[in-house]
Amino acid sequence: MTGGGQPVEAALAPVPLDIASKLTLPLEEYEKQHPAGAQVRWGIVGAGRVCHDFVQALKVLPCARVVAVAAREGARAEKFAQRHGIARWYEGYQQLVEDPDVQIVYVGTVQSEHLVHATMALQAGKHVLVEKPAGLDATQVRTMVQLARAKKLFFLEGMWTRFFPAVEHARHLIFERKEIGEVSQVMSDFGFNSFEQEKYPESPMYDPQLGGGALLYVGVYPLAAVSWAFRGKAPDQLVGVGHYDMQLSVDMSGSLALRYGRHGASVSYGLMCESAEETSVVGTEGRLIIHTPAHCPLSITVSSKKNGRGNVVHNQLSFALPQSTPEIAEAGGFNYPNSIGFAYEAAAVMRCLLSGLLECPQYPPEESIVVAEMMDAARVQVQCSAKGT
Ligand SMILES: NC(=O)C1=CN([C@@H]2O[C@H](COP(=O)(O)OP(=O)(O)OC[C@H]3O[C@@H](n4cnc5c(N)ncnc54)[C@H](OP(=O)(O)O)[C@@H]3O)[C@@H](O)[C@H]2O)C=CC1
Ligand SMILES: O=C1OC[C@@H](O)[C@H](O)[C@H]1O
């Protein structure tokens, strides 16, 4: 698309990971690059908490326009539309994906429904940004990727972490400036006390039928972090243990070890308590820490190794979030930490659409599949360990 909102016709080859960091731009620069008056018209599937946060973040991007929202119940969609000044609302998602004014659909529904709703949108000829985890397993993710490619439509799993300037800069320092040498070890964790925000046991977060559980909700983040540090490669080996809530049959925490040739990674995640939430990438000549909250980070420390054990020089870098607006405050702020940072992901998506790219170099579909495969492997291991088999 060259502006003006025509559908993307040409599928372009995915951009190699190496140039991902060259797409890092301050938000104003994204806007300047767009042709005058260019707009991307979003439709929102779901009227829950993350949909609210995503729509709030779009408000800092002049190129973004939300034209419609849909919920299972009309009254809920209507209330959401009124709150955010959205022109049209629908009862049921099908009508939204058929709305000719919608160019890209944001799927923010419960995890078990991502495949259903992303497929619905792609079948209707709409580009798709689907919340993490894209699917419940690798087969589901492959199905969506294949469909998007067959229809020459944009598809991205909303692994929003990738688009935070802190992460894009970390990748630039590691892979282009080779600041820490060869990546050798990665440690990443994400845990929070879900009982503070989710009703137990009613919340979808604890319902295996709705895609609940620690691995799919939070384990996906440290696994995706390990994945970028090892350049999207699949690990040679993955072993893991974890804890299950036996009454609900849902996983509540896990610890995984991964081997990549002679290199390795460790990952832990859980829904029962708040962890330090850092990602640490250790190389032969230094290390880089993505500071907490590592799934939506604002700072990193690069440490260069000098001669002699323990002799390192640290350099901390901070990246401010986009500035909020009175309009955002009036609509009730955000439900989740640093959600205004959804603007980075949305800006990158719109930049792709406006320049005809059907896949985001920051998180190519192949990598979503690799991460889903890791989760498939982890699930088997964690289940066995939890059941003592
Ligand atoms: N990137 C991020 O930082 C975050 C991502 N997420 C992800 O967003 C997704 C939704 O999470 P969140 O917004 O917190 O959840 P909510 O419970 O607030 O919203 C759930 C949404 O799912 C829809 N839905 C569709 N079918 C069902 C069903 N059978 N049962 C219940 N709900 C259904 C609801 O639809 P309707 O409105 O039509 O009633 C609602 O919009 C998850 O994939 C989660 O992992 C969540 C938080 C932050
Ligand atoms: O992705 C997420 O899913 C669960 C949320 O509670 C968490 O904050 C988040 O970012």
mmCIF file of C-alpha atoms in Angstrom, residues 215 237-244 253-257 269 374-389:
data_model
loop_
_atom_site.group_PDB
_atom_site.id
_atom_site.type_symbol
_atom_site.label_atom_id
_atom_site.label_comp_id
_atom_site.label_asym_id
_atom_site.label_seq_id
_atom_site.Cartn_x
_atom_site.Cartn_y
_atom_site.Cartn_z
ATOM 1 C CA LEU A 215 3.221 -21.214 29.896
ATOM 2 C CA GLN A 237 17.284 -29.651 23.438
ATOM 3 C CA LEU A 238 14.717 -28.447 25.957
ATOM 4 C CA VAL A 239 14.037 -29.940 29.370
ATOM 5 C CA GLY A 240 11.688 -28.659 32.003
ATOM 6 C CA VAL A 241 9.810 -29.077 35.234
ATOM 7 C CA GLY A 242 6.832 -27.247 36.637
ATOM 8 C CA HIS A 243 3.868 -27.084 38.901
ATOM 9 C CA TYR A 244 0.240 -27.863 38.064
ATOM 10 C CA SER A 253 4.773 -22.277 36.902
ATOM 11 C CA GLY A 254 7.684 -23.758 35.041
ATOM 12 C CA SER A 255 11.471 -23.796 34.792
ATOM 13 C CA LEU A 256 13.126 -24.747 31.531
ATOM 14 C CA ALA A 257 16.684 -25.350 30.361
ATOM 15 C CA TYR A 269 7.811 -18.260 34.584
ATOM 16 C CA MET A 374 9.286 -24.668 22.276
ATOM 17 C CA MET A 375 6.040 -24.308 24.232
ATOM 18 C CA ASP A 376 4.797 -27.630 22.842
ATOM 19 C CA ALA A 377 8.009 -29.314 24.034
ATOM 20 C CA ALA A 378 7.856 -27.548 27.401
ATOM 21 C CA ARG A 379 4.217 -28.527 27.928
ATOM 22 C CA VAL A 380 4.989 -32.229 27.658
ATOM 23 C CA GLN A 381 7.943 -31.975 30.040
ATOM 24 C CA VAL A 382 6.159 -29.827 32.611
ATOM 25 C CA GLN A 383 3.074 -32.029 32.543
ATOM 26 C CA CYS A 384 5.161 -35.163 33.125
ATOM 27 C CA SER A 385 7.135 -33.581 35.948
ATOM 28 C CA ALA A 386 4.006 -32.244 37.627
ATOM 29 C CA LYS A 387 2.316 -35.598 37.521
ATOM 30 C CA GLY A 388 5.439 -37.326 38.783
ATOM 31 C CA THR A 389 5.740 -39.588 35.704
#
